[in-house]
Coordinates of C-alpha atoms in Angstrom, one line a residue:
X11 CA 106.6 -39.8 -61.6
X12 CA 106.1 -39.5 -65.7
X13 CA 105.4 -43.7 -65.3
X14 CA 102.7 -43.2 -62.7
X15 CA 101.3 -40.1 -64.8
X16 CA 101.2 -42.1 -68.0
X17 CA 99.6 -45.3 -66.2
X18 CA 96.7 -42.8 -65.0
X19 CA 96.4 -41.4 -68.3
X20 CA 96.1 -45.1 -70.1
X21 CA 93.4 -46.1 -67.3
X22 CA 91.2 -42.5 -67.9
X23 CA 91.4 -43.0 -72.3
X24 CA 90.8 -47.4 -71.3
X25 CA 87.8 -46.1 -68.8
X26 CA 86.1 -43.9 -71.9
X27 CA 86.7 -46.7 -74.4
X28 CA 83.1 -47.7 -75.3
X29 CA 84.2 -50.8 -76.3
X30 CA 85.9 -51.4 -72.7
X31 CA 85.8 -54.7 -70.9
X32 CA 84.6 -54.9 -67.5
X33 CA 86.1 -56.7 -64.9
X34 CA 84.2 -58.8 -62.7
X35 CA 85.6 -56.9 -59.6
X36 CA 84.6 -53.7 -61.6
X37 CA 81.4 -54.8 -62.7
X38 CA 80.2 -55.6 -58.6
X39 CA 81.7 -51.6 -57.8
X40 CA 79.6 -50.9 -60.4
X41 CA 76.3 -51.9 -59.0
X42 CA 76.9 -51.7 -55.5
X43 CA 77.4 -48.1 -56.5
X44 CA 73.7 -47.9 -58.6
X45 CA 72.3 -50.2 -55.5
X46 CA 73.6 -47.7 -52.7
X47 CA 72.6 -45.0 -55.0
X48 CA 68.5 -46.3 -55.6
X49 CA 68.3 -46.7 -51.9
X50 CA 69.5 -43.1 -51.2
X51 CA 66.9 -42.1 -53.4
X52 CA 64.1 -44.0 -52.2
X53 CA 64.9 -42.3 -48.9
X54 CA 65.5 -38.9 -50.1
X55 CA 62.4 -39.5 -51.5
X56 CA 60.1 -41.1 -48.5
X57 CA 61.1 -38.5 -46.2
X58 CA 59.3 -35.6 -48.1
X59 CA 56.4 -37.3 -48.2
X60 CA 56.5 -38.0 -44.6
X61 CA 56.7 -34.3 -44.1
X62 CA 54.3 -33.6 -46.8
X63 CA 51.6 -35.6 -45.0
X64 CA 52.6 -34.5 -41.4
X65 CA 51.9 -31.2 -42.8
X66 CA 48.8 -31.3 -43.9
X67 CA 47.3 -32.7 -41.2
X68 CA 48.7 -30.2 -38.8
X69 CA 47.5 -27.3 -41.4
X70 CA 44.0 -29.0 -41.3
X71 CA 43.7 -29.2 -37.8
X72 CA 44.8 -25.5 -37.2
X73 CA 42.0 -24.4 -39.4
X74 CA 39.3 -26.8 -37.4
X75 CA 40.9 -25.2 -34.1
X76 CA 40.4 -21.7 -35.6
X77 CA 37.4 -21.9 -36.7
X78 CA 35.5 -23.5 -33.6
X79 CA 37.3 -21.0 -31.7
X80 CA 36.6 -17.9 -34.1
X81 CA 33.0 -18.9 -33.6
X82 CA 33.1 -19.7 -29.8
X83 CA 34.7 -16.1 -29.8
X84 CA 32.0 -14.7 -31.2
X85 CA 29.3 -15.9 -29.7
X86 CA 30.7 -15.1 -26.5
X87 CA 31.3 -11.5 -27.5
X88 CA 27.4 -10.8 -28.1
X89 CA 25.5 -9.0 -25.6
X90 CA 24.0 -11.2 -23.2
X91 CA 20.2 -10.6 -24.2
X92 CA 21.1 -11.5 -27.9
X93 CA 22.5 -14.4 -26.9
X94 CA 19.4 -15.2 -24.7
X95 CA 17.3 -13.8 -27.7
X96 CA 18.7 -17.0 -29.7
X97 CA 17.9 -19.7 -27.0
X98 CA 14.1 -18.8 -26.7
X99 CA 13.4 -17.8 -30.8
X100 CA 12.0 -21.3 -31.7
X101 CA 9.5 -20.8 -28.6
X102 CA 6.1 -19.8 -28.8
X103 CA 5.6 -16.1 -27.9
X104 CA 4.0 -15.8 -24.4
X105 CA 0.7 -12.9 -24.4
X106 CA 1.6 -10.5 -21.6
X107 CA -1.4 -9.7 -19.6
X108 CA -2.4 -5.6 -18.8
X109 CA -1.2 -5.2 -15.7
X110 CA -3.9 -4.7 -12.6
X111 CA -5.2 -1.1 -12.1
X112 CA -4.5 -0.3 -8.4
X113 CA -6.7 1.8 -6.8
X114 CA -6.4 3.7 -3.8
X115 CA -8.1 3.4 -0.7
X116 CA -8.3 6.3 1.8
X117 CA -7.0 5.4 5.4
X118 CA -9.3 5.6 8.6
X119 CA -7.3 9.1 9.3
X120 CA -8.3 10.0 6.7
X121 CA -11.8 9.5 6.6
X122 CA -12.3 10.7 10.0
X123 CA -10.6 13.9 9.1
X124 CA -13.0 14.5 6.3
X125 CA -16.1 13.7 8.4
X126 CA -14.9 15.8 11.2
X127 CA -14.5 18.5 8.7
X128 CA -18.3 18.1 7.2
X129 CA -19.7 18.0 10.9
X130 CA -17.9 21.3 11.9
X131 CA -18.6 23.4 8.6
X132 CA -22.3 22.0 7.5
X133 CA -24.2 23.1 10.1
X134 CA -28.1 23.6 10.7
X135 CA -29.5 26.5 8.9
X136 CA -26.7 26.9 6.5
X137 CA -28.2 27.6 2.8
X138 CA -28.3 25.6 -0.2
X139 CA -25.9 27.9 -1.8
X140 CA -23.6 28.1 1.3
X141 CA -22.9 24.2 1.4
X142 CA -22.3 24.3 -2.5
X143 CA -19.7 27.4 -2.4
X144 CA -18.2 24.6 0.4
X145 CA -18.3 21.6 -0.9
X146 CA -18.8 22.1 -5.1
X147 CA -20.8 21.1 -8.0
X148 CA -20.4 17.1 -7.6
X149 CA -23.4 16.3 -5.8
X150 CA -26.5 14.0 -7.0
X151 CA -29.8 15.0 -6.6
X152 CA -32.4 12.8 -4.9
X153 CA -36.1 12.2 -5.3
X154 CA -37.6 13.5 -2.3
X155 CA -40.8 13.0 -2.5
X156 CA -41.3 9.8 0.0
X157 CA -39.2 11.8 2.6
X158 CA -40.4 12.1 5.9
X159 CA -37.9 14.0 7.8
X160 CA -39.7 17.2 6.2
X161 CA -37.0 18.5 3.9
X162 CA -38.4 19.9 0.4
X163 CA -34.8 18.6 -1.4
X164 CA -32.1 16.2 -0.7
X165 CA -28.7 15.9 -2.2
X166 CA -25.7 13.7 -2.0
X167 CA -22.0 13.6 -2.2
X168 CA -19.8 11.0 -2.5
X169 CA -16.2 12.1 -0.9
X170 CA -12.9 10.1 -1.3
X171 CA -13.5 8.1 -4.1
X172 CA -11.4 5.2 -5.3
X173 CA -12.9 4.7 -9.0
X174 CA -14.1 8.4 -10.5
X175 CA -16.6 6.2 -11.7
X176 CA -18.2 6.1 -8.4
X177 CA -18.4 10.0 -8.0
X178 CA -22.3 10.0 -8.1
X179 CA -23.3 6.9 -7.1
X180 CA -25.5 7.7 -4.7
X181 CA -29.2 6.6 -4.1
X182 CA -31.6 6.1 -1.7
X183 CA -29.9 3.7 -0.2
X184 CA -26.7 3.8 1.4
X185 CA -24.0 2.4 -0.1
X186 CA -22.6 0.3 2.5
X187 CA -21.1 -2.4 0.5
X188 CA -18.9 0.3 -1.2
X189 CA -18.1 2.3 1.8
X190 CA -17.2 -1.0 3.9
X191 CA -14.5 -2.0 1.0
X192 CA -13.2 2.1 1.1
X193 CA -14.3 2.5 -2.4
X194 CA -16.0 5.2 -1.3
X195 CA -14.9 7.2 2.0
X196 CA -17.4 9.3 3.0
X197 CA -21.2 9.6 1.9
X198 CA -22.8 12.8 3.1
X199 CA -26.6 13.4 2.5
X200 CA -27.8 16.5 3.4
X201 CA -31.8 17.9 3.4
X202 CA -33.0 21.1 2.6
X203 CA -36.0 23.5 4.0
X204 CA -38.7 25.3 2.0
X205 CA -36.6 28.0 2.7
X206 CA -33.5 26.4 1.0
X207 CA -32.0 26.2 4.7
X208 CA -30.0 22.8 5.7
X209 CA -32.7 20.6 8.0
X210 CA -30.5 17.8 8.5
X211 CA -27.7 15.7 7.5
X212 CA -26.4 12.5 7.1
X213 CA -22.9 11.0 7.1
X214 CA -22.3 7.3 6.6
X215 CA -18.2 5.9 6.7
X216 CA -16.0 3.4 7.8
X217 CA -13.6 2.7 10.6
X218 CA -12.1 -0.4 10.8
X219 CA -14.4 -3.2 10.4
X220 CA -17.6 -1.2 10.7
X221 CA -19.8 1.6 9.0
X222 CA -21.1 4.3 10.9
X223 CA -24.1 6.9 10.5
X224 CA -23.7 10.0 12.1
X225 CA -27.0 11.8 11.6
X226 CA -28.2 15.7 12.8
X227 CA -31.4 17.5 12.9
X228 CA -34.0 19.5 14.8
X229 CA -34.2 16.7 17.4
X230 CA -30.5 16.2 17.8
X231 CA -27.7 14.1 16.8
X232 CA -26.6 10.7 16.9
X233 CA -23.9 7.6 16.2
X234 CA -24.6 4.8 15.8
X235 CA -23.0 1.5 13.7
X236 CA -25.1 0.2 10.9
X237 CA -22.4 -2.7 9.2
X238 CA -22.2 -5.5 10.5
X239 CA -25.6 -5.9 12.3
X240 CA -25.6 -7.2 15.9
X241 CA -28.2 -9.4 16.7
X242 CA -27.3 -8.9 20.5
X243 CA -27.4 -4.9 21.1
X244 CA -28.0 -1.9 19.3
X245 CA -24.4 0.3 19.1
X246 CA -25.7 3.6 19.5
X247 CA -25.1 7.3 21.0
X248 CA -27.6 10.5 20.8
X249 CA -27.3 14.1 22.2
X250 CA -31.2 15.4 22.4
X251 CA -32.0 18.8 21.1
X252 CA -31.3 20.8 24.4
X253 CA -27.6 18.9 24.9
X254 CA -26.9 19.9 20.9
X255 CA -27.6 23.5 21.8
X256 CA -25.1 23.7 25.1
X257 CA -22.6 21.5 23.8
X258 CA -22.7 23.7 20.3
X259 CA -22.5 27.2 22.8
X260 CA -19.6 25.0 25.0
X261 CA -17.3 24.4 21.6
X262 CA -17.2 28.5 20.9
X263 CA -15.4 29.5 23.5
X264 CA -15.2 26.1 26.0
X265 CA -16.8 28.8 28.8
X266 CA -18.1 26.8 31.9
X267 CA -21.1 29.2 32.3
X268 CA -22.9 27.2 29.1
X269 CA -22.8 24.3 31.6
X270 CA -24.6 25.9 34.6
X271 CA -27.1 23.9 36.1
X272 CA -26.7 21.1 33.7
X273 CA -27.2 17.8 35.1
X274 CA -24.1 15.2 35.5
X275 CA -25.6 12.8 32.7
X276 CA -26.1 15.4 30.2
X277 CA -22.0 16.6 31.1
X278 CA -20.9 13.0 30.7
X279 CA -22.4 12.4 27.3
X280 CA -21.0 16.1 26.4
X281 CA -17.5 15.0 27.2
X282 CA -18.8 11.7 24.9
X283 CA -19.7 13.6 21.8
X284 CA -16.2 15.5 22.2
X285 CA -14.4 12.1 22.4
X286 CA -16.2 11.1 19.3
X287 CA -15.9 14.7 17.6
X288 CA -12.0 14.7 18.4
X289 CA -12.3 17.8 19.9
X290 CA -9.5 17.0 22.8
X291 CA -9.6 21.0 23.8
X292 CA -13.4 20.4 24.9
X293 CA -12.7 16.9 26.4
X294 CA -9.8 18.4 28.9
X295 CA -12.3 21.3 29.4
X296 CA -14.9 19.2 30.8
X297 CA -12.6 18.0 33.2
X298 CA -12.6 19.0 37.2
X299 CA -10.6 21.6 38.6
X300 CA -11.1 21.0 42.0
X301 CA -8.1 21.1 43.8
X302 CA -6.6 17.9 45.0
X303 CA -8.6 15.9 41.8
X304 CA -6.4 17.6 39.1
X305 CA -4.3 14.7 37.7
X306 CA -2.4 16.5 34.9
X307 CA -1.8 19.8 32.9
X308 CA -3.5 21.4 30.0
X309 CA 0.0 21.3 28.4
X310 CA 0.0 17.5 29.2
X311 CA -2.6 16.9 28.0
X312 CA -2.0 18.3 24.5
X313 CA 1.1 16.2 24.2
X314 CA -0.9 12.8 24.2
X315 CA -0.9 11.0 20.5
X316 CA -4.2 10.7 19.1
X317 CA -3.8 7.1 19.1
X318 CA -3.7 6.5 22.6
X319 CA -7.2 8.0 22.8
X320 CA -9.4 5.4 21.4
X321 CA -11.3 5.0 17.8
X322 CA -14.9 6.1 17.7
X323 CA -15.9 2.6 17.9
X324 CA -13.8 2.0 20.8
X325 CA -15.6 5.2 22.2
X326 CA -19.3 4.0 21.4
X327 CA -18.5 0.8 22.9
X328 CA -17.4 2.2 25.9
X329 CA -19.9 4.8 26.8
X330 CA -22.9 2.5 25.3
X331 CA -25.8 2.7 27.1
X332 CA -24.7 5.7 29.0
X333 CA -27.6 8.1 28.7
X334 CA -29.8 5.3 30.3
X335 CA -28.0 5.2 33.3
X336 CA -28.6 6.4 36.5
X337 CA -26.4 9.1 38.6
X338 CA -25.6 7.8 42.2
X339 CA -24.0 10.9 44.2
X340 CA -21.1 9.9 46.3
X341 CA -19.9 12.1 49.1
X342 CA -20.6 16.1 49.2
X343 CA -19.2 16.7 45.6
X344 CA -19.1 13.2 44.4
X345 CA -20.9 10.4 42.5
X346 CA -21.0 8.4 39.7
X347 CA -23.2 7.2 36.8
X348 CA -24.3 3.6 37.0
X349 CA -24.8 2.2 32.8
X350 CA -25.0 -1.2 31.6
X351 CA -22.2 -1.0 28.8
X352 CA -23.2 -4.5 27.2
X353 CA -25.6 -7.6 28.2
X354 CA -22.4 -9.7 28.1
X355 CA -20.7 -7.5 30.5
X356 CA -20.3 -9.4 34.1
X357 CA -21.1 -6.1 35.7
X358 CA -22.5 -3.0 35.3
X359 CA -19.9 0.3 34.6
X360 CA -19.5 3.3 36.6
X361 CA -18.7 6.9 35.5
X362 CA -17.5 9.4 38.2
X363 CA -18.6 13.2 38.2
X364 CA -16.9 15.6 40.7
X365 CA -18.7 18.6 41.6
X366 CA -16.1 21.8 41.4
X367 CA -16.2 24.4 43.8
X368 CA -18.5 26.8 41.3
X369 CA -21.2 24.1 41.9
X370 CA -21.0 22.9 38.0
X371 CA -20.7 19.2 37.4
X372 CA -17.1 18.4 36.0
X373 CA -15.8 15.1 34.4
X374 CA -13.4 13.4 37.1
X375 CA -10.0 12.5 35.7
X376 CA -9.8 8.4 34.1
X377 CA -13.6 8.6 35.4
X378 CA -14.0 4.8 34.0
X379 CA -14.6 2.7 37.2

């Protein structure tokens, strides 16, 4: 043990000797031992920068990835219209145009309400005054001095008016143009008297396709359509002075005495004017009461829509031409009136009258042949 402890201790002092001899078996330990040693370094040191540069490039390409989608996120996380805002900035601003005015146009219901209205509360004799407390201050005086219906001083209204423009646009001549296109509803002219006293009145308005003048004086009243013209036939319907009286008595109290002795014409073209009036109380009145010819009730009759009784031009087409015609009796209480309705027509139209049992001429029910 002390020999192998002492050979150790000689080979330690002989291995610190500085002036030692190396072996040549030492001498290859020795640098396989610096050899081994350089390449574990080399590798030690190869495999951080391996890492180093793997590193970076993931580090870089985080940051890219962030950033697109930071941006992306944003974006997306404006309100829509901003966004939009951006896409159209670079384009040239479009001038927004003022928007159309719209103005209104009265209905045919309307309308005829309005003219009904001015024929049942302007009547004949009525002062000045009284027709202005009626119908107000926005009227147009009219030079009167080439008149020759007699009237001393004409006015005008202008009712239902589109553009307030139009309010008093009113002249001599009718304004058909602007009543045809519903600018303006309703023209009423009226005349006055020496004595300040309405002597007539005029009423010009559309229905449908068409402008019609309803006119009233001393000598009567009448229809008739004035736009379009008709080469062909004259559209027309008058009541004379007499029929205006009995059918103005009839409308008061719709009394069958005002109709005594009255001749069947003048009772057809009364149940006419009420057709065109609208008064349906006065149309059912003139109808027949004889028994066996009554074809429904009062109460029935009240209960038919207004638009299954005909427009006023529907009306003056129909009964056209009537007051020419000629009465052809028909039995003991019978007969019809015989009119030629239009020159196109392929034959002539008929009318029937029934006579009731108080000897007064009565309108038959459907009387249309």
């Amino acid at each position: 043990m002390d020999k192998m402890l002492k050979e150790m201790k000689d080979d330690f002092e002989n291995y610190l000797n500085e002036d030692k001899v190396f072996t040549e078996q030492e001498k290859r330990k020795i640098m396989n031992q610096v050899r081994y040693s350089s390449a574990e370094n080399k590798k030690q040191m190869y495999f951080p920068k391996v890492i180093s540069s793997i590193t970076l490039v993931s580090l870089c390409a985080l940051i890219v990835f962030l950033v697109l989608n930071f941006t992306d996120a944003g974006e997306k996380s404006q309100p829509a219209d901003l966004h939009k805002e951006k896409t159209v900035v670079k384009k040239d601003p479009v001038k927004k145009e003022d928007p159309v005015k719209t103005l209104p146009k009265y209905s045919d219901k309307e309308i005829s309400d309005k003219v009904n209205f001015l024929q049942s509360n302007i009547v004949m004799g009525m002062t000045e005054k009284e027709v202005i407390a009626i119908l107000g201050n926005e009227y147009k005086e009219i030079d009167n001095s080439d008149s020759e219906s007699g009237s001393v001083k004409q006015i005008g209204y202008n009712f239902l008016v589109s553009d307030p423009a139009d309010q008093l646009k009113i002249s001599h001549e009718i304004a058909v143009e602007s009543i045809h296109n519903r600018e303006i509803g309703v023209q009423f002219y009226i005349g006055f008297s020496d004595q300040s006293e309405v002597l007539w009145t005029t009423i010009n308005f559309a229905e449908g396709d068409s402008v019609l003048m309803v006119s009233k004086g001393m000598n009567g009243r009448g229809i008739e359509k004035i736009y379009p013209d008709s080469n062909s036939e004259v559209i027309r319907f008058t009541l004379t002075s007499e029929e205006e009286i009995i059918y103005q008595k009839f409308l008061q109290d719709l009394d069958e005495k005002h109709l005594k002795d009255v001749n069947p014409i003048s009772i057809a073209k009364l149940y006419v004017q009420a057709q065109l009036d609208k008064r349906y109380d006065a149309v059912y009145a003139l109808l027949t009461d004889r028994e066996g010819y009554v074809q429904w009730t009062k109460e029935e009759d009240e209960k038919i829509p207004e638009t299954d009784r005909g427009t006023i031009m529907q009306t003056l087409i129909t009964f056209n031409n009537i007051d020419t015609g000629s009465f052809i009796p028909d039995g003991d209480y019978g007969g019809y009136i015989e009119y030629e309705a239009s020159k196109d027509a392929d034959a002539k139209s008929g009318f029937k009258m029934i006579k009731d049992e108080d000897g007064i001429w009565n309108v038959a029910f459907m009387p249309i042949q």
